[in-house]
Short mmCIF file of C-alpha atoms and ligand atoms in Angstrom, two decimals:
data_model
loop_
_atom_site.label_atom_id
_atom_site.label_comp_id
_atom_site.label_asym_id
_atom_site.label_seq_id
_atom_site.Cartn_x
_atom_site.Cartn_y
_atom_site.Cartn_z
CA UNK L 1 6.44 175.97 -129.62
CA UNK L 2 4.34 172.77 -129.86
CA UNK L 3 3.01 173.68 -132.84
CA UNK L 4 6.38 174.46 -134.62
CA UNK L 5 7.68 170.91 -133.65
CA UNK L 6 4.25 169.83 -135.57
CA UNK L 7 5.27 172.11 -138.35
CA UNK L 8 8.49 170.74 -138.42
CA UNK L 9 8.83 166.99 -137.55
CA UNK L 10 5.00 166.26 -138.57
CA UNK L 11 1.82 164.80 -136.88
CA UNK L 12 3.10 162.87 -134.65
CA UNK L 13 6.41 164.18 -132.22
CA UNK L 14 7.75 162.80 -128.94
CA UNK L 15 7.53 165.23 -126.31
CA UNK L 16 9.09 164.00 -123.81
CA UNK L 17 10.50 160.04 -123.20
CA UNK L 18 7.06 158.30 -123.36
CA UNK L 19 4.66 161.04 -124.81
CA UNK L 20 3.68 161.80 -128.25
CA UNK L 21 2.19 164.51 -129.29
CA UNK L 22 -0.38 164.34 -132.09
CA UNK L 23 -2.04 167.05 -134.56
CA UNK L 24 -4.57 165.29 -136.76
CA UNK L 25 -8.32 164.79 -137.04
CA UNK L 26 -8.13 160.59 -136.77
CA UNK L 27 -5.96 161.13 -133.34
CA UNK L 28 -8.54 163.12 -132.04
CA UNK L 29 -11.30 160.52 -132.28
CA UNK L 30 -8.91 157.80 -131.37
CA UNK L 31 -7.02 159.46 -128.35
CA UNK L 32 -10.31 161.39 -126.70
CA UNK L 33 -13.11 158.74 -128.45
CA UNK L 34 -15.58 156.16 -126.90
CA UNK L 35 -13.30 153.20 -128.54
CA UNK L 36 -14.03 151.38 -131.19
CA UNK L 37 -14.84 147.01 -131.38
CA UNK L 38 -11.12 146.73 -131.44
CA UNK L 39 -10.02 149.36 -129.35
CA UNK L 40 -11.43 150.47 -125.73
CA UNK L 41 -11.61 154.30 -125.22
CA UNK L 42 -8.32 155.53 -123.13
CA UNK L 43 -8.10 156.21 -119.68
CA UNK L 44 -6.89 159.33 -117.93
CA UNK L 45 -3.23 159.61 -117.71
CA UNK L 46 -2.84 159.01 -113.49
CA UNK L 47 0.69 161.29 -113.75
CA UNK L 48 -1.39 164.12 -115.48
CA UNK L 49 -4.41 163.89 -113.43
CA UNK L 50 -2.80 163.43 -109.86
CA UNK L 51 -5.34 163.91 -106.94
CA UNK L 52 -5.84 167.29 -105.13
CA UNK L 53 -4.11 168.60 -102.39
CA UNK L 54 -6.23 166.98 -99.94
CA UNK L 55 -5.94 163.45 -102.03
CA UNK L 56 -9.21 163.69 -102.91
CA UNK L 57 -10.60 162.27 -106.15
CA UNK L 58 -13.39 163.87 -108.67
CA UNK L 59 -14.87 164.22 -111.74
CA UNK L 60 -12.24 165.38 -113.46
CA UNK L 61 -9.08 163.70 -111.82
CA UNK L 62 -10.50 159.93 -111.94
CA UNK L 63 -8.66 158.41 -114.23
CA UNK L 64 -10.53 154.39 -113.19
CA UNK L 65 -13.41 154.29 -115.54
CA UNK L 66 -16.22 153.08 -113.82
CA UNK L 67 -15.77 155.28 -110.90
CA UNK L 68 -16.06 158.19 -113.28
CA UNK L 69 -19.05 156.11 -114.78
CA UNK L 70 -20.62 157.05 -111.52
CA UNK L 71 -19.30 160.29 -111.22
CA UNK L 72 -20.65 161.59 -114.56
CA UNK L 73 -24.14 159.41 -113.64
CA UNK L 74 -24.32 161.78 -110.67
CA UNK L 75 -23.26 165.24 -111.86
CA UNK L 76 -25.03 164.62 -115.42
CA UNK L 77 -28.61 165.92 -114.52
CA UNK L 78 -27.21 169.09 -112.57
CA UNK L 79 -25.66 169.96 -116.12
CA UNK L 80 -28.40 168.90 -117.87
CA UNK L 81 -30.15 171.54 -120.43
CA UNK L 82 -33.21 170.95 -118.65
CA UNK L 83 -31.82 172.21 -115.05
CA UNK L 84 -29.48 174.43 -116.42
CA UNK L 85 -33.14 176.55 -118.23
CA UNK L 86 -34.44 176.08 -114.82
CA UNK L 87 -31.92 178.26 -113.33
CA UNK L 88 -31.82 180.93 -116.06
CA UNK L 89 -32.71 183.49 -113.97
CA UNK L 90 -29.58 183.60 -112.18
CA UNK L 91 -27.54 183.50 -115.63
CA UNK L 92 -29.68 186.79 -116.61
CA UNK L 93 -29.50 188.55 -112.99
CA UNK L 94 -25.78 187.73 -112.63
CA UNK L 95 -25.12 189.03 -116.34
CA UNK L 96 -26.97 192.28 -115.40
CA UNK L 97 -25.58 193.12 -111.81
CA UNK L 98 -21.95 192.84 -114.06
CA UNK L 99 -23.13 195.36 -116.51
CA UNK L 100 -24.01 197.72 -114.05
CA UNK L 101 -20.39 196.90 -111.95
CA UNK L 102 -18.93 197.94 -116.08
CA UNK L 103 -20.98 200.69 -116.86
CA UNK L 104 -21.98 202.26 -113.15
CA UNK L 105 -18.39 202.45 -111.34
CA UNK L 106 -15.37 204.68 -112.53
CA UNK L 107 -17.55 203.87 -115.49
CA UNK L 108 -15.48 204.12 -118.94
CA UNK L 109 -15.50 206.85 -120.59
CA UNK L 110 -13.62 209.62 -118.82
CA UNK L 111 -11.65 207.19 -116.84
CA UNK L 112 -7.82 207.43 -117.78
CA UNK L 113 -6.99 203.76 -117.25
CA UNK L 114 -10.12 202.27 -117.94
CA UNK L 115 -11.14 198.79 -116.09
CA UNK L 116 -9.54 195.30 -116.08
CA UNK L 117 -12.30 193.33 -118.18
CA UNK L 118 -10.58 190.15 -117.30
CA UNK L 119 -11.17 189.98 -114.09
CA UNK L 120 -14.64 191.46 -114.17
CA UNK L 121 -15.49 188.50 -116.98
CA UNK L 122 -13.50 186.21 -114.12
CA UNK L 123 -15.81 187.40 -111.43
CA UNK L 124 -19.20 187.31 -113.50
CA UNK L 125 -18.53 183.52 -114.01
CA UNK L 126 -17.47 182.96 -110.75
CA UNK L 127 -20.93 184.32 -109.53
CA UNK L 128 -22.74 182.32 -112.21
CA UNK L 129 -21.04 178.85 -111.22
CA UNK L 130 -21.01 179.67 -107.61
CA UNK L 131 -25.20 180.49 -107.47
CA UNK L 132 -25.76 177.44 -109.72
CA UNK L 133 -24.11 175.44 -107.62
CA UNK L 134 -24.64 176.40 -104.14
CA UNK L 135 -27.82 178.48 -104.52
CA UNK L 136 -29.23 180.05 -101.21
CA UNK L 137 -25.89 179.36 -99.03
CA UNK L 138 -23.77 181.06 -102.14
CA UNK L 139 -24.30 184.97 -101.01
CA UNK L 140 -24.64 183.94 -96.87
CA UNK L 141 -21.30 181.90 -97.61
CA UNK L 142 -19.29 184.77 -99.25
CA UNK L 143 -20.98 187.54 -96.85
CA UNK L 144 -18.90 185.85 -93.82
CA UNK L 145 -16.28 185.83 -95.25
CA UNK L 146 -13.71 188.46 -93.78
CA UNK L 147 -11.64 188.71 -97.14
CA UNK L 148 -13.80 190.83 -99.93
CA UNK L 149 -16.06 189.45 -102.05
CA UNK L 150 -14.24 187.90 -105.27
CA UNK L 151 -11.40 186.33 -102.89
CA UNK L 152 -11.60 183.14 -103.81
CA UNK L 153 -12.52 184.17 -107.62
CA UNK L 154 -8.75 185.38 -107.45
CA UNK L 155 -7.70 182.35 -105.68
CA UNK L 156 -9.10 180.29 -108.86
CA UNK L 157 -6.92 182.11 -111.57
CA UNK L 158 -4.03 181.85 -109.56
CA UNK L 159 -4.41 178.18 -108.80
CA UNK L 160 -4.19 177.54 -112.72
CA UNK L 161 -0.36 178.17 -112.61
CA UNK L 162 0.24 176.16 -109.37
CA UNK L 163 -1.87 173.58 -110.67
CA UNK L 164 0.64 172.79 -113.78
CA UNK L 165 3.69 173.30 -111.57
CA UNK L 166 2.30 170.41 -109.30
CA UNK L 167 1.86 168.24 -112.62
CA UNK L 168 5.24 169.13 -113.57
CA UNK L 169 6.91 167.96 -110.14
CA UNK L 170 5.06 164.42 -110.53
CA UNK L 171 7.58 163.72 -113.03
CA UNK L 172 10.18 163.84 -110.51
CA UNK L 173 10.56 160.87 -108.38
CA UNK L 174 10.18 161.79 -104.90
CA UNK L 175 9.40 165.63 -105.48
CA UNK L 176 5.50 165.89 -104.84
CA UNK L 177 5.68 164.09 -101.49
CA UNK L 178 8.49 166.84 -100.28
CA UNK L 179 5.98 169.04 -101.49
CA UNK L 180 2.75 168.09 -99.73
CA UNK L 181 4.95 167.44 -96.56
CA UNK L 182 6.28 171.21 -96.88
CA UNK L 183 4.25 173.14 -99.18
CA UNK L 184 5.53 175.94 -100.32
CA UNK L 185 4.14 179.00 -99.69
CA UNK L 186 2.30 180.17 -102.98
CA UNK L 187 0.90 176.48 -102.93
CA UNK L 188 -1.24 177.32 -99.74
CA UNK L 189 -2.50 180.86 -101.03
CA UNK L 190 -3.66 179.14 -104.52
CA UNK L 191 -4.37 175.04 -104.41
CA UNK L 192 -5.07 174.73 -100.93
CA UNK L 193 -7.21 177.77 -100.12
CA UNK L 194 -8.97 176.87 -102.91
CA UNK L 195 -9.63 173.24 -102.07
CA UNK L 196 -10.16 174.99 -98.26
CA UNK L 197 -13.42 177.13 -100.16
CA UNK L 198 -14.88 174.32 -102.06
CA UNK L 199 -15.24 172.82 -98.75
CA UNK L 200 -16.33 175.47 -97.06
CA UNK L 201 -19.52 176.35 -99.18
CA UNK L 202 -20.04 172.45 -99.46
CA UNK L 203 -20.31 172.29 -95.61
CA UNK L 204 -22.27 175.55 -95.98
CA UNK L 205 -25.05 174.33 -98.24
CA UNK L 206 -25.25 170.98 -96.46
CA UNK L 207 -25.98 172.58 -93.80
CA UNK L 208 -29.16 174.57 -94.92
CA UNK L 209 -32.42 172.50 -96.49
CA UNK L 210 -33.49 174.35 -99.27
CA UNK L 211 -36.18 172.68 -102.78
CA UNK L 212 -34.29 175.19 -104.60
CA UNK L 213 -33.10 172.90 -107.84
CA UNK L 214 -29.30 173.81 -107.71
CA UNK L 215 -26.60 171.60 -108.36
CA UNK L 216 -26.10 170.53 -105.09
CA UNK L 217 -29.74 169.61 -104.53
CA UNK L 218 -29.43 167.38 -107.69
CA UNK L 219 -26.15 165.59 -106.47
CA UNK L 220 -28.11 164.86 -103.38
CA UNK L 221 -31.03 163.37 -105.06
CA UNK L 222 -29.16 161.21 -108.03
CA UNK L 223 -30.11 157.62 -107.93
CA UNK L 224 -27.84 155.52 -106.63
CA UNK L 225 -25.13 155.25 -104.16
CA UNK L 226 -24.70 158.74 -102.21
CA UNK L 227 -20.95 160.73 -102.45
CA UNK L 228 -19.41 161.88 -99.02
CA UNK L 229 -19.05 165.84 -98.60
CA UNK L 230 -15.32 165.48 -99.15
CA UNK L 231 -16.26 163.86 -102.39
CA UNK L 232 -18.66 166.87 -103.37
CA UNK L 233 -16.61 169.36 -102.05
CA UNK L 234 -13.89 167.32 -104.77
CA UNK L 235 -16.08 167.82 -107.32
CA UNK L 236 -16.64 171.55 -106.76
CA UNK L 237 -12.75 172.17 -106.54
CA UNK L 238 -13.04 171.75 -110.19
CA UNK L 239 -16.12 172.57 -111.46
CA UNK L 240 -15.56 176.11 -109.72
CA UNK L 241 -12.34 176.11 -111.78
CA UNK L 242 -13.15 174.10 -115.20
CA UNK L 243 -16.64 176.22 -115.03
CA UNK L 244 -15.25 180.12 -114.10
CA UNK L 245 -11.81 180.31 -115.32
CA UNK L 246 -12.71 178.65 -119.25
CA UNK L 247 -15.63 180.90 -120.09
CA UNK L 248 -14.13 183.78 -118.50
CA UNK L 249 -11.00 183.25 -120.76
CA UNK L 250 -13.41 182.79 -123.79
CA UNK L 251 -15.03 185.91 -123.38
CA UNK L 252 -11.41 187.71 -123.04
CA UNK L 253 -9.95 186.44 -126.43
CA UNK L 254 -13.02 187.19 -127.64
CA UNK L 255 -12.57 191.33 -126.99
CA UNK L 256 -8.77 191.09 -128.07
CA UNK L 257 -9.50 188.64 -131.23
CA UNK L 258 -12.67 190.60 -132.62
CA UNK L 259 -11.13 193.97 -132.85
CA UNK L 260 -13.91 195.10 -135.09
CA UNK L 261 -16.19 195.53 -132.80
CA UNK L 262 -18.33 198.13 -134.63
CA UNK L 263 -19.50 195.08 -136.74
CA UNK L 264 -21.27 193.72 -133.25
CA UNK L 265 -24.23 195.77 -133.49
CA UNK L 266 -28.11 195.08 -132.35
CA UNK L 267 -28.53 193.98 -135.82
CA UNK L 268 -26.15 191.52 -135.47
CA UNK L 269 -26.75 190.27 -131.85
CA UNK L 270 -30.54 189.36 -133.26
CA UNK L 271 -29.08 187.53 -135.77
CA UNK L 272 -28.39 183.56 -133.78
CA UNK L 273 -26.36 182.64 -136.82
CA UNK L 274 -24.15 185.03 -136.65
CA UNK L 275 -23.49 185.56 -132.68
CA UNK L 276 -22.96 181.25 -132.75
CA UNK L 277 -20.55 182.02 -135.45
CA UNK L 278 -18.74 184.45 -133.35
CA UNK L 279 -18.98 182.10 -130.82
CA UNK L 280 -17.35 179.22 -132.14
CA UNK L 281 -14.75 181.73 -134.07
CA UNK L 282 -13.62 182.87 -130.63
CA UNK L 283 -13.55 178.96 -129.09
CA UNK L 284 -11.29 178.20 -131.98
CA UNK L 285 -8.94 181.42 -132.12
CA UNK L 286 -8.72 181.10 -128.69
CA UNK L 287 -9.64 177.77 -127.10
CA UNK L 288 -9.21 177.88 -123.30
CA UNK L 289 -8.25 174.78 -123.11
CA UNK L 290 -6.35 174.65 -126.13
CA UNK L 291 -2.28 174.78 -124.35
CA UNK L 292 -3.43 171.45 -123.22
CA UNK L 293 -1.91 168.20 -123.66
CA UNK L 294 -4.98 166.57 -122.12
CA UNK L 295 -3.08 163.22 -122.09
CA UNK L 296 -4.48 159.75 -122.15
CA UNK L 297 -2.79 156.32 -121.92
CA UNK L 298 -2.98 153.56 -124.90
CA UNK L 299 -4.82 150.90 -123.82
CA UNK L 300 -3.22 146.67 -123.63
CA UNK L 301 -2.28 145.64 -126.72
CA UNK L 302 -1.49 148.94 -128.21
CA UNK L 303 -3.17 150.83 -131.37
CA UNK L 304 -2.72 152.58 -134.80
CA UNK L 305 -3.02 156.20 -133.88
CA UNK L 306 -2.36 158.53 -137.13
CA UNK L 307 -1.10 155.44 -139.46
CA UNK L 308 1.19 154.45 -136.83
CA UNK L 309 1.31 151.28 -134.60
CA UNK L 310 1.47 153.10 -130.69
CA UNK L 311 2.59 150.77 -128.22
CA UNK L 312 -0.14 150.03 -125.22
CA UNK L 313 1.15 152.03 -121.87
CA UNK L 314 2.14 155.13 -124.67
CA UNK L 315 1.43 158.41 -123.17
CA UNK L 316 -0.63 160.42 -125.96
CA UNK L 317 -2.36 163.83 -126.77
CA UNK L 318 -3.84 166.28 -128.66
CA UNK L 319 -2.07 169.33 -128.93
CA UNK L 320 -5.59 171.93 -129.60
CA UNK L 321 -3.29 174.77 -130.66
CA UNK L 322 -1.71 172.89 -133.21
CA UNK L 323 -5.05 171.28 -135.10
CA UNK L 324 -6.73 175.20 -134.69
CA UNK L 325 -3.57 176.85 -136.04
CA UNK L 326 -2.86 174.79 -139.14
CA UNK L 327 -3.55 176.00 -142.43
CA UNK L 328 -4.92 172.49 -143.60
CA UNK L 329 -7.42 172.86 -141.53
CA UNK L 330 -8.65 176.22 -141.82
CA UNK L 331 -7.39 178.96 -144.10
CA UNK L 332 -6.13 182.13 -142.73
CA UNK L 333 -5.78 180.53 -139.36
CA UNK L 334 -4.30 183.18 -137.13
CA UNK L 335 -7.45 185.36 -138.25
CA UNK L 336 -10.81 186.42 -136.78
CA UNK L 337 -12.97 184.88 -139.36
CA UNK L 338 -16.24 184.78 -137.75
CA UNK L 339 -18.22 184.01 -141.56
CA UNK L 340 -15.89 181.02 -141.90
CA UNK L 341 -18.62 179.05 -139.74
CA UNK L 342 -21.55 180.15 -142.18
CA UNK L 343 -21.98 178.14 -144.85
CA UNK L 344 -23.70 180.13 -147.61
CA UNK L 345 -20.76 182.83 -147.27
CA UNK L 346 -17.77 183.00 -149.41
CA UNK L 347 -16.05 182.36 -146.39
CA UNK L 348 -17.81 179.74 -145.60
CA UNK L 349 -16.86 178.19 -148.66
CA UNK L 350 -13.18 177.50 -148.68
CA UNK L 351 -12.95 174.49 -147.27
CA UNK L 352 -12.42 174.67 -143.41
CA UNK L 353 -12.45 171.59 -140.98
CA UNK L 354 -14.88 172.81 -138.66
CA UNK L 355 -15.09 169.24 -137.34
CA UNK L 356 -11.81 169.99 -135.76
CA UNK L 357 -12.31 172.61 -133.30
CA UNK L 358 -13.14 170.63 -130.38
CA UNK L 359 -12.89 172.79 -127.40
CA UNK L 360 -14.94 171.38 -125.19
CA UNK L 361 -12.96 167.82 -126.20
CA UNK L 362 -14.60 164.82 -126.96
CA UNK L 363 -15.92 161.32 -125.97
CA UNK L 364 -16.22 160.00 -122.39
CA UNK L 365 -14.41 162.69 -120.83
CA UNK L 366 -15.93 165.48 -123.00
CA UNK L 367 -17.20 168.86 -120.99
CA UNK L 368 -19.98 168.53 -118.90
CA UNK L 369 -20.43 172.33 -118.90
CA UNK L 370 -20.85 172.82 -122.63
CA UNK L 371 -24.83 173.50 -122.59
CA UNK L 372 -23.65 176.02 -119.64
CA UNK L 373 -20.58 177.51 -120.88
CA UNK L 374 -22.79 178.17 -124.66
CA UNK L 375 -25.81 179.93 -122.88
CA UNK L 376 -23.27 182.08 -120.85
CA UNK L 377 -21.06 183.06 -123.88
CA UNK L 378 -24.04 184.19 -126.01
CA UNK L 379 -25.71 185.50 -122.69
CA UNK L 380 -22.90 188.03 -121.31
CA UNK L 381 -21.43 188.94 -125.04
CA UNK L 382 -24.74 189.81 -125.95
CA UNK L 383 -25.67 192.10 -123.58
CA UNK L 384 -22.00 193.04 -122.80
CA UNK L 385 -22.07 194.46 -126.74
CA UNK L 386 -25.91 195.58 -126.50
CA UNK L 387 -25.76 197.71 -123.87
CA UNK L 388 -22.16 199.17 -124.09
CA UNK L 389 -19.45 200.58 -127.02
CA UNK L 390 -16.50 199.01 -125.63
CA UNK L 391 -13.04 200.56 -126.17
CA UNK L 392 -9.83 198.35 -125.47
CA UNK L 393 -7.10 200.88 -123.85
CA UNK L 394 -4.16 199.09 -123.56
CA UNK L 395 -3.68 197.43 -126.90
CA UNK L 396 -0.38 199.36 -127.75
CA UNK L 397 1.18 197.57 -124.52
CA UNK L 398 -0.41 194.36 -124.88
CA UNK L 399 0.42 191.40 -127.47
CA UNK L 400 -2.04 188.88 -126.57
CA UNK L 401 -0.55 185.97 -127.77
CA UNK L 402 3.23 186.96 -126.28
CA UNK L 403 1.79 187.68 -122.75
CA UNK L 404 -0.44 185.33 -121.86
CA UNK L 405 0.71 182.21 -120.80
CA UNK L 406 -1.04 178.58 -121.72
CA UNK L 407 -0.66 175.95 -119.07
CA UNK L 408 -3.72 174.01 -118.80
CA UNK L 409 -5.54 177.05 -118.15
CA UNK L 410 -4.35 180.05 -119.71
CA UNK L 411 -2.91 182.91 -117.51
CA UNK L 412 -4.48 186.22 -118.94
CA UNK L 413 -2.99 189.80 -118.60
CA UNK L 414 -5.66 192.69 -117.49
CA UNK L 415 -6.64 194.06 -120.41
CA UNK L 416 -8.23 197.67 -119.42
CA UNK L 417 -11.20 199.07 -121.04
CA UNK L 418 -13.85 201.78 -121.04
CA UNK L 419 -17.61 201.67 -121.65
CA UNK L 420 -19.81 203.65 -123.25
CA UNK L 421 -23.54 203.12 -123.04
CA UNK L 422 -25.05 202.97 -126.85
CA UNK L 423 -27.69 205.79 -127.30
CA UNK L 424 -30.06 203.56 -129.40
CA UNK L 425 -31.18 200.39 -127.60
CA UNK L 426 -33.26 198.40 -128.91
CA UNK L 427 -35.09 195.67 -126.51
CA UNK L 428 -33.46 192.30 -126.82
CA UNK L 429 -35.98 189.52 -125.90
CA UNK L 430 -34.02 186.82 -123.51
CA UNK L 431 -35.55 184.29 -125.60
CA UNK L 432 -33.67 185.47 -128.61
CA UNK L 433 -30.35 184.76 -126.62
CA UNK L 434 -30.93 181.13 -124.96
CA UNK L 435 -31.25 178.83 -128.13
CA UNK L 436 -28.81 176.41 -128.29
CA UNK L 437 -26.13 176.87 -130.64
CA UNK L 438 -24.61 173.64 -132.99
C1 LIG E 501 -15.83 177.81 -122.83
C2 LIG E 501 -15.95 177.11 -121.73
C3 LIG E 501 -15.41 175.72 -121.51
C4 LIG E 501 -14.48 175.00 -122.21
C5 LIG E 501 -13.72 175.42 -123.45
C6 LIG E 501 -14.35 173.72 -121.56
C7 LIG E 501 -13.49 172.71 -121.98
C8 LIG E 501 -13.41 171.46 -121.40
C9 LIG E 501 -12.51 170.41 -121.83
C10 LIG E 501 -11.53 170.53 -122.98
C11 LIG E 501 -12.73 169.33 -121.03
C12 LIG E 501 -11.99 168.00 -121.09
C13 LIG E 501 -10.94 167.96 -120.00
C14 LIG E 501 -10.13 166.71 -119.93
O1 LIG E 501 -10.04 165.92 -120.87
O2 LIG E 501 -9.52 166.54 -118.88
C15 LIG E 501 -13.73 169.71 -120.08
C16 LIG E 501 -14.22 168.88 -119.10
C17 LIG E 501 -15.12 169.29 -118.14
N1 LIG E 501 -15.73 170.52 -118.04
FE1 LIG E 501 -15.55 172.05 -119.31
N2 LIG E 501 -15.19 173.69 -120.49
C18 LIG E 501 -15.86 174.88 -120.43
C19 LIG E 501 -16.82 175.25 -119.52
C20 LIG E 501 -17.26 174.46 -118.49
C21 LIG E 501 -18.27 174.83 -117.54
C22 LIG E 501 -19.05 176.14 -117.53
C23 LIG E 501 -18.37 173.79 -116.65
C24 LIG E 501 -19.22 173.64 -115.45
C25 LIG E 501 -20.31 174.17 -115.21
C26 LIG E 501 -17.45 172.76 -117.09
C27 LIG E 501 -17.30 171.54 -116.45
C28 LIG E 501 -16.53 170.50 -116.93
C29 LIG E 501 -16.46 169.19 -116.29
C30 LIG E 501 -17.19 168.78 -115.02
C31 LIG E 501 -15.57 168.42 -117.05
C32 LIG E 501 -15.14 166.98 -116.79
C33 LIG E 501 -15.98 166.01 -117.59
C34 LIG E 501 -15.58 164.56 -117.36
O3 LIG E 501 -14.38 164.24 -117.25
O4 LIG E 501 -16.49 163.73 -117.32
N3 LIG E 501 -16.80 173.20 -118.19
N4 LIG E 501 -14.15 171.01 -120.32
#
């Protein structure tokens, strides 16, 4: 709908009584930028990014600068390229035990209804981010537990609706504190179990000593002044959530969007250029943040955002959807053009923006994941399409775009499919898979 007002009324539109909307290249820098001589980089927007449940603040939700200064300081060598190779071998082992969930259960092809790829992609995430981050304590942790395995995996995707409603009530004077006082009780299964787990493995892994170099032991070792557990137990609230639920949602479009998926063969997989192509095709087709009005505030003494003057205190955004899905920015825009992002084909050659698909965002507040959530894309769709013919059984029932529902986070339907193991394998080197895409 957002993108229909855009059609309509332009690049800029008022969405609601002090937010604009915007659609063009030169908002993107200026909204989501480091600032310029004349104009700081904008803050946070404090009404979108209220605390969590438990009023605690993190990397995400600080809105005050130099408190995320420190934040990002912190986290930054956990995310780091460098710590993120050093822990490849749980990306590969986590990857593998998921094909063998796929391909060794009720396993594909006989099955009538097939299996619910979504949530297996949600789950294979989950155990990526959760190792990473809590290493040895991760399995003891969820072992415990007396709910099964992927509890709080499902916990995660359902928190992504609650988590909109909750920025929705802000807006109503008075509203969230009723709410906190008596939350309701969806709000407990969803925001507050799931704030209750990133606690619980924080005071899990603080309570073991362990060299191993995952994030947790790098938070503890950063220079500077230490966080408090409630702090790091903040900051895994959301990385559990921004790091799980986003490439998990990549990896779905990705099956629904490339339909042809006899073209993913070994021959392609070996070819980088064309899996990165893939990749970025599906970030921009599908970017899972891209229902997101990711708002900032103007900073004192206002600014020229897309030709016109924006008064300082201005609520403004981005609107993803409605940059990917304009057709002055990339031709055939509702399409699956992989080639588009290779130059030297014909594709290639008409023109396309590339420069605006930003789905990890931009500036400051850009994703700390990226290097993480690239490796994992090209890791798991690799091998996903190396190992297995997949075959999509629901598609007469389905119409991706109609069912699934963008909040900040989009909220997926199952989409069931079957597996067949390919009869020619060829060996895929790892190294072939972890180069770093653009
Ligand atoms: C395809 C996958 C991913 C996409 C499209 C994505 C997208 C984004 C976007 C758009 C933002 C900006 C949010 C804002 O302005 O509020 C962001 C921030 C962030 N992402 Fe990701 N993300 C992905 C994967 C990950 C992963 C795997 C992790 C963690 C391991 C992660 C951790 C973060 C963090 C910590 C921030 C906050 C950065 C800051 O404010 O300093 N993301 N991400």
């Amino acid at each position: 709908m957002n993108h229909d007002w855009h059609k309509k009324y332009g690049s800029i539109v008022r969405i609601a009584p002090n937010h604009l909307s915007f659609n063009d290249h030169s908002a993107q820098k200026i909204v989501y930028g480091f600032g310029t001589g004349n104009v700081p980089s904008m803050a946070k927007d404090p009404r979108f990014f209220t605390p969590e449940v438990d009023h605690s603040m993190n990397i995400i939700n600080e809105c005050d600068k130099n408190e995320h200064a420190r934040m990002r300081r912190m986290l930054s060598f956990a995310f780091s390229m460098s710590n993120i190779m050093a822990n490849e071998d749980v990306l590969k082992r986590r990857t593998d035990e998921f094909l063998d969930v796929i391909g060794g259960t009720i396993n594909s092809e006989r099955s009538e209804k097939g299996i619910d790829i979504v949530q297996k992609f949600n789950y294979v995430t989950f155990e990526i981010m959760g190792e990473m981050s809590f290493g040895d304590s991760w399995d003891l942790r969820l072992e415990a537990q007396p709910e099964h395995r992927y509890h709080w995996a499902d916990v995660i995707v359902n928190a992504t609706f609650m988590n909109d409603v909750m920025r929705a009530v802000v807006c109503i004077p008075g509203l969230f504190s009723i709410l906190e006082q008596f939350p309701p009780a969806h709000s407990r299964k969803t925001l507050y179990r799931h704030a209750e787990y990133a606690t619980e493995h924080t005071t899990a892994r603080l309570s073991i000593q362990s060299q191993r170099k995952d994030f947790m032991y790098h938070i503890l070792n950063a220079k500077g002044p230490a966080a408090t557990p409630k702090e790091i137990a903040s900051h895994y609230n959301v990385i559990m959530m921004a790091g799980a639920v986003t490439t998990a949602t990549f990896l779905s479009g990705y099956v629904v969007f490339f339909s042809d998926i006899e073209a993913i063969d070994s021959k392609s997989l070996l070819s980088c250029m064309y899996l990165n192509a893939v990749v970025e095709e599906g970030l921009r087709i599908y970017p899972p943040a891209g229902a997101a009005h990711l708002s900032r505030i103007v900073p004192k003494g206002g600014c020229e955002i897309s030709g016109r003057f924006i008064p300082e205190g201005s609520r403004v955004s981005i609107h993803p959807w409605s940059v990917l899905r304009e057709r002055a920015n990339f031709h055939e825009p509702s399409q699956f053009i992989p080639e588009r992002w290779i130059g030297a084909s014909p594709e290639g050659q008409k023109g396309d923006k590339l420069d605006r698909s930003l789905p990890f965002s931009y500036g400051p507040r850009g994703c700390l994941g990226r290097n993480l959530a690239y490796l994992e894309m090209r890791m798991i769709l690799a091998k996903l399409f190396w190992k297995y013919d997949l075959h999509w059984m629901n598609t007469n029932e389905l119409d991706w775009e109609r069912d699934t529902k963008g909040y900040t986070l989009w909220q997926k339907p199952g989409l069931r499919c079957t597996f067949k193991a390919r009869t020619t394998i060829t060996v895929l080197e790892d190294k072939d898979l972890m180069v770093k895409t653009v």
